[in-house]
Coordinates of C-alpha atoms in Angstrom, one line a residue:
Chain A
M175 CA 23.4 -12.9 -21.2
R176 CA 22.7 -9.2 -21.1
T177 CA 24.4 -7.6 -17.7
R178 CA 22.5 -4.9 -15.9
S179 CA 23.3 -1.3 -17.0
L180 CA 25.0 1.0 -14.5
A181 CA 21.8 3.0 -13.7
A182 CA 19.9 -0.3 -12.9
R183 CA 22.8 -1.2 -10.7
F184 CA 22.8 2.0 -9.0
L185 CA 19.0 1.9 -8.3
E186 CA 19.4 -1.5 -7.0
A187 CA 22.0 -0.5 -4.6
L188 CA 20.2 2.6 -3.5
A189 CA 17.1 0.6 -2.8
E190 CA 19.0 -2.0 -0.8
A191 CA 20.7 0.5 1.2
L192 CA 17.6 2.1 2.2
E193 CA 16.0 -1.5 2.9
A194 CA 18.9 -2.3 5.0
L195 CA 17.6 0.2 7.4
E196 CA 14.3 -1.1 7.8
H197 CA 15.5 -4.3 9.5
D198 CA 13.4 -4.1 12.7
V199 CA 15.8 -5.5 15.3
G200 CA 13.9 -3.1 17.7
L201 CA 14.7 -3.1 21.6
S202 CA 11.2 -2.9 23.1
L203 CA 11.4 0.4 25.2
R204 CA 8.4 1.7 26.8
R205 CA 9.7 5.3 26.4
P206 CA 11.6 5.6 23.1
A207 CA 11.5 9.4 23.2
L208 CA 14.8 9.6 25.3
P209 CA 16.9 7.4 22.8
T210 CA 15.3 8.9 20.0
A211 CA 16.3 12.5 21.3
L212 CA 19.7 11.1 22.2
S213 CA 20.2 9.6 18.8
L214 CA 19.1 13.1 17.1
A215 CA 21.4 15.2 19.2
L216 CA 24.6 13.0 18.7
T217 CA 23.8 12.9 15.0
F218 CA 23.7 16.7 14.9
L219 CA 26.7 17.1 17.2
V220 CA 28.8 14.9 15.1
A221 CA 27.8 16.3 11.7
F222 CA 28.5 19.8 12.8
S223 CA 31.8 18.9 14.8
S224 CA 35.1 20.1 13.6
G225 CA 38.2 18.0 13.0
I226 CA 38.3 14.1 12.5
L227 CA 38.5 13.0 16.1
I228 CA 34.9 13.3 17.2
P229 CA 33.6 11.7 14.0
A230 CA 36.2 9.0 14.0
A231 CA 35.3 8.2 17.6
A232 CA 31.8 8.3 16.8
F233 CA 32.0 5.8 14.0
I234 CA 34.2 3.5 16.1
S235 CA 31.5 3.7 18.8
C236 CA 28.8 2.7 16.5
L237 CA 30.8 -0.1 15.0
L238 CA 31.4 -1.4 18.7
A239 CA 27.8 -1.2 19.4
S240 CA 26.6 -2.9 16.4
L241 CA 29.0 -5.9 17.4
A242 CA 27.7 -5.8 21.1
F243 CA 24.1 -5.7 20.2
K244 CA 24.7 -8.0 17.3
L245 CA 23.1 -5.5 14.7
P246 CA 22.7 -7.1 11.0
R247 CA 26.0 -5.8 9.1
S248 CA 23.7 -4.4 6.5
W249 CA 23.4 -1.2 8.6
I250 CA 27.1 -0.4 7.0
K251 CA 25.6 -0.1 3.6
P252 CA 23.8 3.2 3.9
V253 CA 26.9 4.5 5.8
L254 CA 29.2 3.5 2.9
A255 CA 26.8 5.2 0.4
V256 CA 26.8 8.5 2.4
A257 CA 30.7 8.4 2.7
L258 CA 31.3 7.6 -1.0
W259 CA 28.9 10.4 -2.0
A260 CA 30.4 12.9 0.6
G261 CA 33.9 11.7 -0.4
F262 CA 33.1 12.4 -4.1
V263 CA 31.5 15.9 -3.4
S264 CA 34.2 16.9 -0.9
A265 CA 37.3 15.6 -2.9
P266 CA 37.7 19.1 -4.6
L267 CA 38.4 20.7 -1.4
A268 CA 41.9 19.0 -1.5
F269 CA 42.6 20.8 -4.4
I270 CA 41.5 24.3 -3.4
E271 CA 43.9 26.4 -1.5
L272 CA 42.8 29.7 0.1
T273 CA 45.8 32.2 -0.3
S274 CA 46.5 35.1 2.2
S275 CA 45.4 37.6 -0.2
G276 CA 41.8 35.8 -0.4
A277 CA 42.2 34.3 -3.8
F278 CA 41.8 30.7 -4.5
R279 CA 44.6 28.5 -5.9
L280 CA 44.1 25.2 -7.4
E281 CA 46.9 23.0 -6.0
L282 CA 46.9 19.8 -3.8
N283 CA 47.3 20.9 -0.4
A284 CA 47.3 19.2 3.1
K285 CA 44.7 21.6 4.8
G286 CA 42.2 21.1 2.0
A287 CA 42.7 17.3 2.1
Y288 CA 42.1 17.4 5.9
E289 CA 38.9 19.4 5.4
A290 CA 37.8 16.9 2.7
L291 CA 38.5 14.0 5.0
S292 CA 36.7 15.7 8.0
L293 CA 33.5 16.4 6.0
T294 CA 33.5 12.7 4.6
L295 CA 33.9 11.3 8.1
R296 CA 31.3 13.8 9.7
A297 CA 28.8 12.6 7.1
A298 CA 29.8 8.9 7.5
A299 CA 29.8 9.2 11.2
S300 CA 26.5 11.0 11.7
T301 CA 25.0 8.5 9.4
S302 CA 26.3 5.6 11.3
I303 CA 24.8 7.0 14.5
F304 CA 21.5 7.8 12.9
T305 CA 21.2 4.2 11.1
A306 CA 22.7 2.3 14.3
S307 CA 20.0 3.9 16.5
I308 CA 17.3 3.1 13.9
Q309 CA 18.5 -0.4 13.9
L310 CA 18.6 -0.5 17.8
L311 CA 15.1 1.2 18.0
G312 CA 13.5 -0.1 15.0
W313 CA 11.3 2.3 12.7
R314 CA 8.4 2.0 14.8
G315 CA 10.3 2.7 18.0
W316 CA 11.9 5.7 16.5
L317 CA 8.7 7.1 15.1
Q318 CA 7.1 6.6 18.6
G319 CA 10.2 8.3 20.0
L320 CA 9.4 11.3 17.6
E321 CA 5.9 11.3 18.8
G322 CA 6.9 11.2 22.4
L323 CA 9.2 14.4 21.8
R324 CA 6.0 16.3 20.7
I325 CA 7.1 16.5 17.1
P326 CA 3.8 17.3 15.3
K327 CA 1.9 14.1 14.2
L328 CA 1.7 15.5 10.6
L329 CA 5.5 15.5 10.4
V330 CA 5.8 12.0 12.0
R331 CA 3.2 10.8 9.5
L332 CA 5.0 12.3 6.7
T333 CA 8.2 10.9 7.7
M334 CA 6.6 7.4 8.2
L335 CA 5.1 7.8 4.8
S336 CA 8.7 8.8 3.2
L337 CA 10.3 6.0 4.8
F338 CA 7.7 3.6 3.3
Y339 CA 7.4 5.0 -0.1
I340 CA 11.1 5.8 -1.1
P341 CA 12.2 2.2 -1.3
L342 CA 9.0 1.4 -3.0
F343 CA 9.5 4.1 -5.6
L344 CA 13.1 3.0 -6.2
R345 CA 12.2 -0.5 -6.8
E346 CA 9.5 0.4 -9.1
A347 CA 11.9 2.7 -10.9
L348 CA 14.3 -0.3 -11.2
R349 CA 11.6 -2.4 -12.5
M350 CA 10.6 0.1 -15.1
L351 CA 14.1 0.8 -16.3
L352 CA 14.7 -3.1 -16.6
A353 CA 11.3 -3.5 -18.8
R354 CA 12.6 -0.5 -20.9
E355 CA 16.2 -1.8 -21.4
A356 CA 14.7 -5.4 -22.0
R357 CA 13.4 -3.9 -25.3
M358 CA 16.4 -2.2 -26.4
L359 CA 18.3 -4.1 -29.2
G360 CA 22.0 -4.7 -28.6
R361 CA 24.0 -3.4 -25.7
V362 CA 22.8 -0.6 -23.6
G363 CA 25.4 1.8 -23.3
A364 CA 25.8 4.4 -20.5
K365 CA 24.3 7.3 -22.4
Q366 CA 21.1 5.3 -23.4
S367 CA 20.7 4.1 -20.1
W368 CA 20.6 7.4 -18.5
R369 CA 18.2 8.5 -21.3
L370 CA 16.1 5.6 -20.3
M371 CA 16.3 6.8 -16.7
A372 CA 15.1 10.1 -17.6
T373 CA 11.8 8.6 -19.1
V374 CA 11.5 6.5 -15.8
V375 CA 11.7 9.6 -13.7
G376 CA 9.1 11.4 -15.7
D377 CA 6.8 8.3 -15.5
L378 CA 7.4 8.0 -11.7
L379 CA 6.2 11.7 -11.3
L380 CA 3.0 10.9 -12.9
R381 CA 2.6 7.5 -11.3
G382 CA 3.4 9.3 -7.8
H383 CA 0.6 11.6 -8.5
D384 CA -1.8 9.0 -9.2
R385 CA -0.6 6.9 -6.3
A386 CA -1.0 9.9 -4.0
W387 CA -4.7 10.3 -5.1
R388 CA -5.4 6.7 -4.4
L389 CA -3.5 6.7 -1.0
E390 CA -5.7 9.7 0.0
R391 CA -8.8 7.4 -0.8
A392 CA -7.1 4.7 1.3
F393 CA -6.6 7.2 4.3
M394 CA -10.2 8.5 3.9
A395 CA -11.7 5.1 3.9
R396 CA -10.3 4.0 7.3
S397 CA -10.1 7.6 8.9
L398 CA -13.1 8.6 11.1
H399 CA -12.0 12.3 11.2
Y400 CA -10.8 12.9 7.7
P401 CA -13.6 14.8 5.9
Chain B
M253 CA -32.3 -0.5 2.7
L254 CA -28.6 -0.4 3.8
L255 CA -27.2 1.3 0.7
S256 CA -28.7 2.7 -2.5
A257 CA -27.4 4.8 -5.1
N258 CA -29.8 6.6 -7.2
S259 CA -29.2 8.0 -10.8
V260 CA -25.4 8.6 -10.1
Y261 CA -23.4 10.5 -12.6
F262 CA -19.7 10.7 -12.3
R263 CA -16.7 12.0 -14.3
Y264 CA -13.1 12.5 -13.6
P265 CA -11.7 16.0 -14.0
K266 CA -11.2 16.5 -17.8
G267 CA -12.1 12.9 -18.4
P268 CA -15.3 11.3 -20.1
E269 CA -18.1 10.3 -18.3
V270 CA -17.7 7.1 -16.2
L271 CA -21.0 6.6 -14.6
R272 CA -24.4 7.7 -16.3
G273 CA -27.2 7.6 -14.3
A274 CA -26.2 4.4 -12.4
S275 CA -28.7 3.1 -9.6
L276 CA -28.2 0.1 -7.1
T277 CA -29.6 -1.1 -3.9
L278 CA -28.2 -3.3 -1.1
D279 CA -29.8 -4.6 1.9
R280 CA -28.4 -6.1 5.0
G281 CA -27.6 -9.7 4.7
E282 CA -27.3 -9.5 0.9
V283 CA -24.3 -10.1 -1.3
V284 CA -24.7 -7.8 -4.3
A285 CA -22.0 -8.1 -7.4
V286 CA -21.2 -5.7 -9.8
I287 CA -19.7 -7.2 -13.1
G288 CA -18.6 -5.5 -16.4
P289 CA -15.9 -5.3 -18.9
N290 CA -12.5 -3.7 -18.2
G291 CA -12.6 0.0 -17.7
S292 CA -16.4 0.0 -17.3
G293 CA -16.1 2.0 -14.2
K294 CA -16.8 -0.7 -11.5
T295 CA -14.1 0.7 -9.2
T296 CA -15.4 4.3 -9.6
L297 CA -18.7 2.9 -8.9
L298 CA -17.5 1.4 -5.5
L299 CA -15.6 4.6 -4.6
V300 CA -18.8 6.6 -5.2
A301 CA -20.9 4.1 -3.2
S302 CA -18.5 4.1 -0.1
G303 CA -18.4 8.0 -0.1
L304 CA -14.8 8.2 -1.3
L305 CA -15.7 10.1 -4.4
E306 CA -18.6 12.6 -4.7
P307 CA -21.0 12.0 -7.7
E308 CA -21.4 15.0 -10.0
S309 CA -25.3 14.5 -9.6
G310 CA -27.6 11.7 -8.0
E311 CA -27.4 10.6 -4.6
V312 CA -25.9 7.7 -2.3
L313 CA -28.1 7.0 0.7
F314 CA -26.9 4.8 3.6
E315 CA -29.6 3.6 5.8
G316 CA -31.9 6.0 3.9
S317 CA -30.0 9.2 4.6
P318 CA -27.5 10.9 2.2
L319 CA -24.0 9.3 2.7
K320 CA -22.3 12.7 2.2
E321 CA -24.1 14.1 5.6
Q322 CA -22.9 11.2 7.6
L323 CA -19.3 11.2 6.7
P324 CA -16.7 11.0 8.2
W325 CA -18.1 9.0 11.0
A326 CA -20.2 6.8 8.6
R327 CA -16.9 5.3 7.8
R328 CA -16.8 3.5 11.1
R329 CA -19.5 1.3 9.5
I330 CA -18.1 1.0 5.9
G331 CA -15.2 -1.1 5.0
F332 CA -13.6 -0.7 1.7
V333 CA -11.1 -3.1 0.5
F334 CA -9.2 -1.8 -2.6
Q335 CA -8.3 -3.8 -5.7
D336 CA -4.6 -3.2 -5.4
P337 CA -3.6 -4.0 -1.8
D338 CA -0.7 -1.6 -2.5
D339 CA -3.1 1.2 -2.7
Q340 CA -4.5 0.6 0.7
L341 CA -1.6 -0.5 3.0
F342 CA 0.3 2.6 4.1
N343 CA 1.5 1.6 7.8
P344 CA 4.9 0.4 8.8
T345 CA 3.8 -3.0 9.8
A346 CA 0.8 -5.4 9.4
F347 CA 0.0 -4.8 13.0
D348 CA -0.3 -1.0 12.5
E349 CA -2.5 -1.8 9.6
L350 CA -4.9 -3.7 11.3
A351 CA -4.5 -1.5 14.4
F352 CA -5.0 1.8 12.3
T353 CA -9.0 2.3 12.6
L354 CA -9.3 0.5 15.9
R355 CA -6.8 3.3 17.5
Q356 CA -9.2 5.9 16.6
L357 CA -12.0 4.1 18.3
L358 CA -10.3 2.6 21.4
S359 CA -8.3 4.6 24.0
S360 CA -6.6 1.6 25.3
E361 CA -3.5 0.4 23.3
A362 CA -3.8 -2.9 25.0
E363 CA -7.1 -3.5 24.0
V364 CA -6.2 -2.6 20.5
K365 CA -3.3 -5.3 20.7
R366 CA -5.7 -7.8 22.1
R367 CA -8.3 -7.3 19.2
V368 CA -5.5 -7.5 16.6
E369 CA -3.9 -10.5 17.7
E370 CA -7.4 -12.2 17.9
L371 CA -8.3 -11.4 14.3
A372 CA -4.7 -12.3 13.1
E373 CA -5.0 -15.7 14.9
K374 CA -8.4 -16.3 13.4
L375 CA -7.2 -15.2 9.8
K376 CA -3.9 -16.9 10.2
L377 CA -1.9 -13.8 9.9
S378 CA -0.1 -13.8 13.4
H379 CA 3.2 -14.4 11.6
L380 CA 2.8 -11.5 9.5
L381 CA 2.2 -9.0 12.0
D382 CA 5.6 -7.5 12.5
R383 CA 6.3 -7.4 9.0
P384 CA 6.3 -4.3 6.7
P385 CA 3.2 -4.7 4.2
F386 CA 5.5 -4.1 1.1
K387 CA 7.6 -7.2 2.0
L388 CA 4.5 -9.4 1.9
S389 CA 3.5 -11.5 -1.1
V390 CA 0.2 -10.5 -3.1
G391 CA -1.9 -13.1 -1.3
E392 CA -0.7 -11.9 2.2
K393 CA -1.2 -8.3 1.5
R394 CA -4.7 -9.0 0.2
R395 CA -5.5 -10.9 3.4
V396 CA -3.9 -8.1 5.6
A397 CA -5.9 -5.6 3.6
L398 CA -9.1 -7.5 4.2
A399 CA -8.5 -7.9 7.9
S400 CA -7.8 -4.1 8.3
V401 CA -11.1 -3.7 7.4
L402 CA -12.9 -6.7 9.2
I403 CA -11.2 -5.6 12.5
Y404 CA -13.7 -2.9 13.1
D405 CA -16.5 -4.8 12.1
P406 CA -18.4 -2.6 9.6
D407 CA -22.0 -3.1 8.5
L408 CA -21.0 -2.7 4.9
L409 CA -18.2 -4.4 3.3
I410 CA -17.3 -3.1 -0.3
L411 CA -14.7 -5.3 -1.9
D412 CA -13.2 -4.2 -5.3
E413 CA -12.0 -7.4 -7.2
P414 CA -11.2 -9.3 -4.0
T415 CA -10.0 -12.6 -5.8
A416 CA -7.8 -11.0 -8.5
N417 CA -4.5 -12.5 -8.6
L418 CA -5.2 -15.2 -6.0
S419 CA -4.7 -18.8 -5.9
S420 CA -7.9 -20.9 -5.8
K421 CA -7.2 -21.6 -2.1
S422 CA -6.9 -18.0 -0.9
A423 CA -10.1 -17.1 -3.3
A424 CA -12.0 -20.0 -1.3
E425 CA -11.0 -18.1 2.0
V426 CA -12.4 -14.8 0.5
V427 CA -15.7 -16.6 -0.3
E428 CA -15.8 -17.7 3.2
V429 CA -15.4 -14.3 4.5
V430 CA -18.1 -12.9 2.2
K431 CA -20.6 -15.8 3.3
E432 CA -19.6 -15.1 6.8
A433 CA -20.4 -11.3 6.6
R434 CA -23.8 -12.1 4.9
G435 CA -24.4 -14.4 7.8
A436 CA -23.8 -11.8 10.3
S437 CA -26.4 -9.7 8.4
K438 CA -23.9 -7.2 6.8
G439 CA -24.3 -6.0 3.3
V440 CA -21.4 -6.9 0.9
L441 CA -21.0 -5.1 -2.5
V442 CA -18.3 -6.7 -4.6
S443 CA -17.1 -6.1 -8.0
S444 CA -15.2 -8.8 -10.1
H445 CA -14.6 -10.5 -13.3
D446 CA -14.4 -13.7 -11.6
V447 CA -17.7 -15.6 -12.7
E448 CA -17.0 -18.4 -10.6
F449 CA -16.7 -16.3 -7.5
V450 CA -19.7 -14.2 -8.2
A451 CA -21.7 -17.6 -8.9
S452 CA -20.6 -18.9 -5.4
V453 CA -21.5 -15.7 -3.4
A454 CA -23.9 -13.2 -4.9
D455 CA -27.4 -13.0 -4.3
R456 CA -28.0 -10.4 -7.1
V457 CA -26.1 -9.2 -9.9
Y458 CA -25.7 -5.9 -11.7
V459 CA -24.0 -5.4 -15.0
L460 CA -22.1 -2.3 -15.6
N461 CA -21.7 -1.1 -19.2
E462 CA -21.1 2.2 -20.7
G463 CA -21.6 3.9 -17.3
R464 CA -25.1 2.3 -16.9
L465 CA -26.1 -0.6 -14.5
H466 CA -28.4 -3.3 -15.9
G467 CA -29.9 -6.3 -14.3
G468 CA -30.0 -6.1 -10.5
L469 CA -31.8 -9.5 -10.6
S470 CA -30.9 -12.7 -8.9
A471 CA -27.5 -14.0 -9.7
R472 CA -29.1 -17.3 -11.4
Q473 CA -31.0 -14.9 -13.7
V474 CA -27.9 -12.7 -14.7
L475 CA -25.3 -15.4 -14.8
T476 CA -27.2 -17.5 -17.2
D477 CA -28.6 -14.7 -19.4
E478 CA -26.3 -14.4 -22.6
V479 CA -27.4 -10.9 -23.5
L480 CA -26.5 -9.6 -20.1
L481 CA -23.1 -11.6 -19.9
S482 CA -22.1 -10.5 -23.1
L483 CA -22.5 -6.9 -21.9
A484 CA -20.2 -7.8 -19.1
D485 CA -17.7 -9.6 -21.6
M486 CA -18.0 -12.8 -19.4
A487 CA -19.1 -16.4 -20.0
P488 CA -21.5 -18.2 -17.8
P489 CA -20.0 -20.3 -15.0
A490 CA -18.5 -23.5 -15.8
A491 CA -21.1 -25.7 -13.9
F492 CA -24.0 -24.2 -16.3
R493 CA -21.9 -24.5 -19.3
A494 CA -21.2 -28.2 -18.4
A495 CA -25.0 -28.8 -17.7
E496 CA -25.7 -27.2 -21.2
A497 CA -22.9 -29.3 -23.0
L498 CA -24.2 -32.5 -21.4
G499 CA -27.8 -31.6 -22.6
L500 CA -29.1 -31.8 -19.0
R501 CA -32.6 -30.5 -18.5
L502 CA -32.7 -29.1 -15.0
K503 CA -35.2 -27.2 -13.2
K504 CA -32.9 -24.7 -11.7
P505 CA -29.8 -23.8 -13.8
P506 CA -26.7 -24.7 -11.8
L507 CA -24.2 -21.9 -11.0
T508 CA -21.7 -24.0 -9.1
V509 CA -20.2 -27.4 -9.0
E510 CA -22.1 -28.3 -5.9
E511 CA -25.4 -27.3 -7.5
L512 CA -24.6 -29.4 -10.5
K513 CA -23.9 -32.5 -8.2
E514 CA -26.9 -32.0 -6.1
A515 CA -29.1 -31.6 -9.4
R516 CA -27.7 -34.7 -10.8
L517 CA -28.3 -36.8 -7.7
A518 CA -31.9 -35.5 -7.3

């Protein structure tokens, strides 16, 4: 039995990570604007903090909150995905040392490693605050909160559509990739798989344009103010 | 006349001409079906008839006046159900789908909620209201798409292939909705490949072929006319074929099993 290619598994994991966010536990709040503002403020604070204590504390607090409110454990998936990516991107920092003369030296150093860890923790912690607040408020509550904060309706609507369509497009890309791989004879290596992915991306762009056109008709059909 | 399209021409940008002088009429309390082969332009015709696409030439009249001049408020009275429900559903939950147009009409969210729950109860959608549309099955999506249009009680319903990919039970529910709309003096314009569905609901049928509409006659006349049906790439309804195969000489060719049964008993 043919196993799924790396590209297919990557897409599936990404779609699952995003779909994990839409589990709508949703506390019913009459005014979700304040919790939304709080979650946004905390996310930014943690993202731009220095050191590792604040992000570590934020991450642990989110873990405790998820246990207290019995949030589905799936919220950890996007956090791990972000942590993995941030760790991958920041890993070179551990090997870059700034000398007193201002030049760079490639050598494993404690300061660089600390910066890499701090960056990874900040990314993971700010993601965990964001995802935990989404799980608590629910997407609807969070979007209502944004409206309550007087964020322009157009931006809120665009955010809603992004949240709606990104997992859909990922799933569609996965189906397209699997359909292409099903017609490949023999084992699909990493190189072939990524080449197929490139054709999928091109196809998605075209389909995206087509879908956007039909989405516009759908909006028009039920909008009493859209010309 | 509720809706009329007169000599409509339409071409997509840099594409071939899809509609070439298509004309149709539809009145209140009438169900008009448009049949035709794949790619004949049925969806395009419906989009033009609903004002979602503007024809190159020709006109679409809604209650005797140009539809173009009545938009966008005329959309309050026109309900369009897309062929692919994924094209139509764009809100976070099924509740929001049903509430979308109502929220533009009503200022009270409580009233919106009441009406959504009432219709969901009637169409057996209550258990789906909190779910995101893309997590629903095809049949459930179709029902939500239909409900999102019925909720604001339009005078004209336009349904693009409403029974495609539906089980016979779900298709029967769509038939009931169409009959109920006709009974409430609404106009219903449907496009379909499903000859049994068309036979069970349509009062008149047009055949769209190479951008032109043919027929516009009664469903019985069109669905038993081999020439017209060949233009649509369709076969007559099973009941008619059964009657022919059995050599039954009936005054009124049956279109449905019920009609065949009645004719045999008579």
